[in-house]
Short mmCIF file of N, CA and C and ligand atoms in Angstrom, two decimals:
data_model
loop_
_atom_site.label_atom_id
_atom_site.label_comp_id
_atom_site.label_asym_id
_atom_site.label_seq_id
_atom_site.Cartn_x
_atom_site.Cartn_y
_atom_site.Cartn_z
N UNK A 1176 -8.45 33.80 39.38
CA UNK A 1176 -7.70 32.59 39.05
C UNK A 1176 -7.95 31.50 40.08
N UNK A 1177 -8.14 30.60 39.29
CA UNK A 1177 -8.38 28.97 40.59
C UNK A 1177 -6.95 28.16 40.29
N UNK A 1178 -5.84 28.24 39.92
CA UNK A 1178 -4.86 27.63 39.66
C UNK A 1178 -4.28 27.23 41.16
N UNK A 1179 -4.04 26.46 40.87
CA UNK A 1179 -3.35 25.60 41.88
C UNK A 1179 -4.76 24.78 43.19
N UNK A 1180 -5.54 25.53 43.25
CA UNK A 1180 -6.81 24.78 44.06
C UNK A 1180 -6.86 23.43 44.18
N UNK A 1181 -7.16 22.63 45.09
CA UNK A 1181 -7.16 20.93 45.01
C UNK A 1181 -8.55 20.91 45.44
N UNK A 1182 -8.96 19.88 44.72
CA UNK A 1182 -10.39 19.62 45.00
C UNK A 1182 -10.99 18.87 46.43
N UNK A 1183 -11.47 19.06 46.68
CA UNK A 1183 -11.71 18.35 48.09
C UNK A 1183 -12.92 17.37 47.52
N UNK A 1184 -12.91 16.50 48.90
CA UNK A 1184 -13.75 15.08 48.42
C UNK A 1184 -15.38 15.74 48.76
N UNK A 1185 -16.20 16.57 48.05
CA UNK A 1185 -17.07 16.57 48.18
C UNK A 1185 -18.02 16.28 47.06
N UNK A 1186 -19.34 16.41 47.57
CA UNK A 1186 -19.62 15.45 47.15
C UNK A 1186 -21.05 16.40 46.26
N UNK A 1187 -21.09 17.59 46.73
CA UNK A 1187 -22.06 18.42 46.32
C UNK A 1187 -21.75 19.28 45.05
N UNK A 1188 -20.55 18.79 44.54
CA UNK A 1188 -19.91 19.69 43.52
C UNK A 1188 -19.31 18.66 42.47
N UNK A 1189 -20.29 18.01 41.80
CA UNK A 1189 -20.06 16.25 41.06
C UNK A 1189 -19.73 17.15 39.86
N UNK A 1190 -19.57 18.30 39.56
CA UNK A 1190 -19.77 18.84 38.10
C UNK A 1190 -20.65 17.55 37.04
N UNK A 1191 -21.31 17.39 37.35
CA UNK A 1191 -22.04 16.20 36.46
C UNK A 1191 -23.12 16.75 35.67
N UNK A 1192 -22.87 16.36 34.12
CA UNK A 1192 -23.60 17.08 33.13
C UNK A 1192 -25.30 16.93 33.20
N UNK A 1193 -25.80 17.99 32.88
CA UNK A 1193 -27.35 18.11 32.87
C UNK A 1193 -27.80 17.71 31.64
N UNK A 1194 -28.28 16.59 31.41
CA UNK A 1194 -28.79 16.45 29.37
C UNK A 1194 -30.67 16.82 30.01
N UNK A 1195 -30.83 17.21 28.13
CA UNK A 1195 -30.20 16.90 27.16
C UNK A 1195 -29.47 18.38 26.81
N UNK A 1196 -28.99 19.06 27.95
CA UNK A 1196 -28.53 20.25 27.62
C UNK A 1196 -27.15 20.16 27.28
N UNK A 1197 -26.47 19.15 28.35
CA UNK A 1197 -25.00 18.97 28.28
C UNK A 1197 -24.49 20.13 28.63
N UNK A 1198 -24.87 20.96 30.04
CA UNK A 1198 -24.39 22.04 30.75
C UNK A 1198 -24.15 21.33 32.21
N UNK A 1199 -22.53 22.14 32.71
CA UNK A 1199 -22.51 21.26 34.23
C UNK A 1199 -23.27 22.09 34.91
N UNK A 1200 -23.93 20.58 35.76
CA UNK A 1200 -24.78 20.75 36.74
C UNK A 1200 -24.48 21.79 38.25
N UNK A 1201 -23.28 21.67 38.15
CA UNK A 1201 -22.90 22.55 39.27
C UNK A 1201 -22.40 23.89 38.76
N UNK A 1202 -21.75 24.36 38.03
CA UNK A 1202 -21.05 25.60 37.50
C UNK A 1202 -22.03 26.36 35.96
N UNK A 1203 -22.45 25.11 35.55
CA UNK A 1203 -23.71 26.14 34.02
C UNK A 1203 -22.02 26.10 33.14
N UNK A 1204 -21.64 25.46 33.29
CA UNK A 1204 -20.35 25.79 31.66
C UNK A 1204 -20.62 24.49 30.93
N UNK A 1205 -20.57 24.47 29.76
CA UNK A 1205 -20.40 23.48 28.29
C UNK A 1205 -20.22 22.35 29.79
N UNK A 1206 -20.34 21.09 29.36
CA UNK A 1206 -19.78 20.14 30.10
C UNK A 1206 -19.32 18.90 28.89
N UNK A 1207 -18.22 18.77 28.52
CA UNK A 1207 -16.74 19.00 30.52
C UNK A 1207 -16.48 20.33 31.07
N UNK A 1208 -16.79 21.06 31.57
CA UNK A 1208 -16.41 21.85 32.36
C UNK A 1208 -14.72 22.00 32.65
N UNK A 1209 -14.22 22.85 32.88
CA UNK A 1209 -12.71 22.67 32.90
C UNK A 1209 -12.83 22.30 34.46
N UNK A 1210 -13.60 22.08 35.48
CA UNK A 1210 -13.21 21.13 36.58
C UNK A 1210 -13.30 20.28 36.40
N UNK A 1211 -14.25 19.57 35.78
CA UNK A 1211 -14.38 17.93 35.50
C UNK A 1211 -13.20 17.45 34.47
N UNK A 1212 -12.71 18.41 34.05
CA UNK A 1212 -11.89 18.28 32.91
C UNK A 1212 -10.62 17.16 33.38
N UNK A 1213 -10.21 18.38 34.57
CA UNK A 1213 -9.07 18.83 35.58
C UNK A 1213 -9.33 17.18 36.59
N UNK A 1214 -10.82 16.90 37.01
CA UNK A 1214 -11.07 15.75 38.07
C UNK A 1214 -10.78 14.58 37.20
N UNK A 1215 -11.61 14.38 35.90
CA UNK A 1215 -11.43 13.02 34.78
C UNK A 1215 -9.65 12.79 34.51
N UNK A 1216 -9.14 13.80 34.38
CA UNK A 1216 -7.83 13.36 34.20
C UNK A 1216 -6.90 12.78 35.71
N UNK A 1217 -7.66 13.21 36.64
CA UNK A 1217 -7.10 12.99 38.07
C UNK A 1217 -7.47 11.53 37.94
N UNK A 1218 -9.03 11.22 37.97
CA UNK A 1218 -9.67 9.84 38.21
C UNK A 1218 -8.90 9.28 37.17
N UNK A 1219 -9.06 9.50 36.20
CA UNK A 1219 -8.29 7.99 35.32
C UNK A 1219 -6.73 8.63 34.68
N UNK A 1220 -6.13 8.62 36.05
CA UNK A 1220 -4.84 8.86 35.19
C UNK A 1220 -3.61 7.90 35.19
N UNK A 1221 -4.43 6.52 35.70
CA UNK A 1221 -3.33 5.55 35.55
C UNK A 1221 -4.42 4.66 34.29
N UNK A 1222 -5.19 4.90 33.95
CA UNK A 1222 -6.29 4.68 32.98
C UNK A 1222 -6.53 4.82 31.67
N UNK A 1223 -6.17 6.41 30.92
CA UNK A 1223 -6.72 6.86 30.15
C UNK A 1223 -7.05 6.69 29.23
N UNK A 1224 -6.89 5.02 28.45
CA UNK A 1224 -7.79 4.86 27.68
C UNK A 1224 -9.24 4.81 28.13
N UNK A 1225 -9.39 4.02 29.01
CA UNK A 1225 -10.81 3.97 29.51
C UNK A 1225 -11.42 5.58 29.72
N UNK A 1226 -10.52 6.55 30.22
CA UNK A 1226 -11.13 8.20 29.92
C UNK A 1226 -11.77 8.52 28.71
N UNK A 1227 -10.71 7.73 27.36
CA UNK A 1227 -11.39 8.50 26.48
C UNK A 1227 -12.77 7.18 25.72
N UNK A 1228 -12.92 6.33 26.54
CA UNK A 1228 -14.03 5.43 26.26
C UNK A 1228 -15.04 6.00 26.72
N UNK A 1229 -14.67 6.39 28.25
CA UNK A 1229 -16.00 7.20 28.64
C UNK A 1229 -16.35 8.42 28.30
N UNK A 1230 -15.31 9.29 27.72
CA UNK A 1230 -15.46 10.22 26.93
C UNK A 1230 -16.15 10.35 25.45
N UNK A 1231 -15.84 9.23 24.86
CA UNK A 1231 -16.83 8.90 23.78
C UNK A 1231 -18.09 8.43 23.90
N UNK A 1232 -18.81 7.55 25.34
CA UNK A 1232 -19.77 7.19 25.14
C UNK A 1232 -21.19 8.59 25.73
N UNK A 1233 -19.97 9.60 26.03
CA UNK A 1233 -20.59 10.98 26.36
C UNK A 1233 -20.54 11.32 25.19
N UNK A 1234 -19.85 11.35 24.37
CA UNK A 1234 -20.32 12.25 23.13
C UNK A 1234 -21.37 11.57 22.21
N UNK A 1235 -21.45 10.57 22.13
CA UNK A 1235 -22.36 9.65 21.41
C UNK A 1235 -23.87 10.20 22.43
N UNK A 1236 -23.56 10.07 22.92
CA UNK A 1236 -25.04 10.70 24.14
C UNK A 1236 -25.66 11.99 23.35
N UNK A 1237 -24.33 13.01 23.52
CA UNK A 1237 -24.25 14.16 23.78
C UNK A 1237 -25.34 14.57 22.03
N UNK A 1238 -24.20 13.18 21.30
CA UNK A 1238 -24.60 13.75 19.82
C UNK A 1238 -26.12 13.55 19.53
N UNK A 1239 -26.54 12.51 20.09
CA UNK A 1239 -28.34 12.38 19.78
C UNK A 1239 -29.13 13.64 20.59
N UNK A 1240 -28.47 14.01 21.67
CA UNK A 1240 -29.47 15.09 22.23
C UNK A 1240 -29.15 16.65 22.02
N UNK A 1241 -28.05 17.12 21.18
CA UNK A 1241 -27.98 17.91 20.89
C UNK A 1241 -28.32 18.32 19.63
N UNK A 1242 -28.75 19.24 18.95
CA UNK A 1242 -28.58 19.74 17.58
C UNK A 1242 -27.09 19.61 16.75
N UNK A 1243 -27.55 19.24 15.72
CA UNK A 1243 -26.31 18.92 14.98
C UNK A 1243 -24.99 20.12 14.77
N UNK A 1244 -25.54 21.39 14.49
CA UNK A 1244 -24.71 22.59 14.34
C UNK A 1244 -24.64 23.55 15.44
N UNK A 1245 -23.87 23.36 16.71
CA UNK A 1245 -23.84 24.27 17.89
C UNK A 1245 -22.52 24.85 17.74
N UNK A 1246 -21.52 25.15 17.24
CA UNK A 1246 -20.31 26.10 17.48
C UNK A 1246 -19.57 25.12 16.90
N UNK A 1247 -18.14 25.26 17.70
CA UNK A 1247 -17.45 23.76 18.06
C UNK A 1247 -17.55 22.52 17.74
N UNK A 1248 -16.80 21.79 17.26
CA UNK A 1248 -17.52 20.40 17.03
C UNK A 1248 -17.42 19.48 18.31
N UNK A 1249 -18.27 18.82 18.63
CA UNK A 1249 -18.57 18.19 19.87
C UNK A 1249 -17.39 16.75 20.17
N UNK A 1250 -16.94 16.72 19.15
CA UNK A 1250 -15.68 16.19 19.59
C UNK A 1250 -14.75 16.64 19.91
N UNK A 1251 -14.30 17.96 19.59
CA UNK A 1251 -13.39 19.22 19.94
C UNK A 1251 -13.56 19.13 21.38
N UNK A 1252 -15.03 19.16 21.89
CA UNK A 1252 -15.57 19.98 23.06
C UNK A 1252 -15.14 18.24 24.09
N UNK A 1253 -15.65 17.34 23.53
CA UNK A 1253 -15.46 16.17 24.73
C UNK A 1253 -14.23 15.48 24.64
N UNK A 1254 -13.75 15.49 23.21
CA UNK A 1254 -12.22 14.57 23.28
C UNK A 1254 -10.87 15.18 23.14
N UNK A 1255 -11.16 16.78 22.06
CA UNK A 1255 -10.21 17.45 21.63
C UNK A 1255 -9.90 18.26 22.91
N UNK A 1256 -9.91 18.05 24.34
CA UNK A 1256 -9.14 18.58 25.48
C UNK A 1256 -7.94 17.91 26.06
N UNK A 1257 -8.23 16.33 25.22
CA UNK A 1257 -7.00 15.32 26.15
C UNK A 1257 -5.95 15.28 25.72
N UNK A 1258 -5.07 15.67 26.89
CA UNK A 1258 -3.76 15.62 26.20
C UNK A 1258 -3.23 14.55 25.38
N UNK A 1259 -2.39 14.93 24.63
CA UNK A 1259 -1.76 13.76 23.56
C UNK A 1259 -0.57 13.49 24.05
N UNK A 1260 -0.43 12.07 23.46
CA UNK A 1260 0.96 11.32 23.85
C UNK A 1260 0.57 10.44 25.02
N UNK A 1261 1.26 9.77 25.49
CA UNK A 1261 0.99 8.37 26.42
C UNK A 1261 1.10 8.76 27.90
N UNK A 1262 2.18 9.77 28.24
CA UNK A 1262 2.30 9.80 29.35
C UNK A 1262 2.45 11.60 29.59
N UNK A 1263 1.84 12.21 30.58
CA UNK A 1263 2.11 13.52 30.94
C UNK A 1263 2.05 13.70 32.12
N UNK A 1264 3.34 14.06 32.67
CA UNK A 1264 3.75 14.78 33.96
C UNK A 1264 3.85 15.74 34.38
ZN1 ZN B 1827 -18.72 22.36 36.20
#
């Protein structure tokens, strides 16, 4: 279990996706990765529309370089993680 862990400011662990695979670069999981998941909601959490702007212009990416039929639907995988409703504490 990694629950409760705080991320430290480094800089070698960007979880930043590898295309046109769309696997994180640091860990090999689907990307978002549930750290980047966990960091995107940190970074834009006085933000989150702009999260899910940049979250869409990843899936629009994601959708030209991937095959059309992989599991999951790739909106599930990049948008269907954000929490709903306006505010969560
Ligand atoms: Zn990762």
């Amino acid at each position: 279990m990694t629950g409760g862990a705080e991320f430290s400011a480094s800089t070698t662990d960007d979880h930043a996706p590898l295309t046109p695979g769309w696997s994180c670069a640091t860990c090999g999981a689907e990307w978002p990765c549930a750290p980047k998941r966990a960091r995107l909601l940190e970074e834009y959490r006085a933000d989150r529309a702009m999260l899910s702007v940049y979250l869409g212009s990843c899936l629009a990416a994601a959708a030209e370089d991937l095959p059309p039929s992989r599991g999951p639907s790739l909106q599930d995988r990049f948008i269907g993680w954000l929490p709903r409703g306006p505010r969560v504490s």
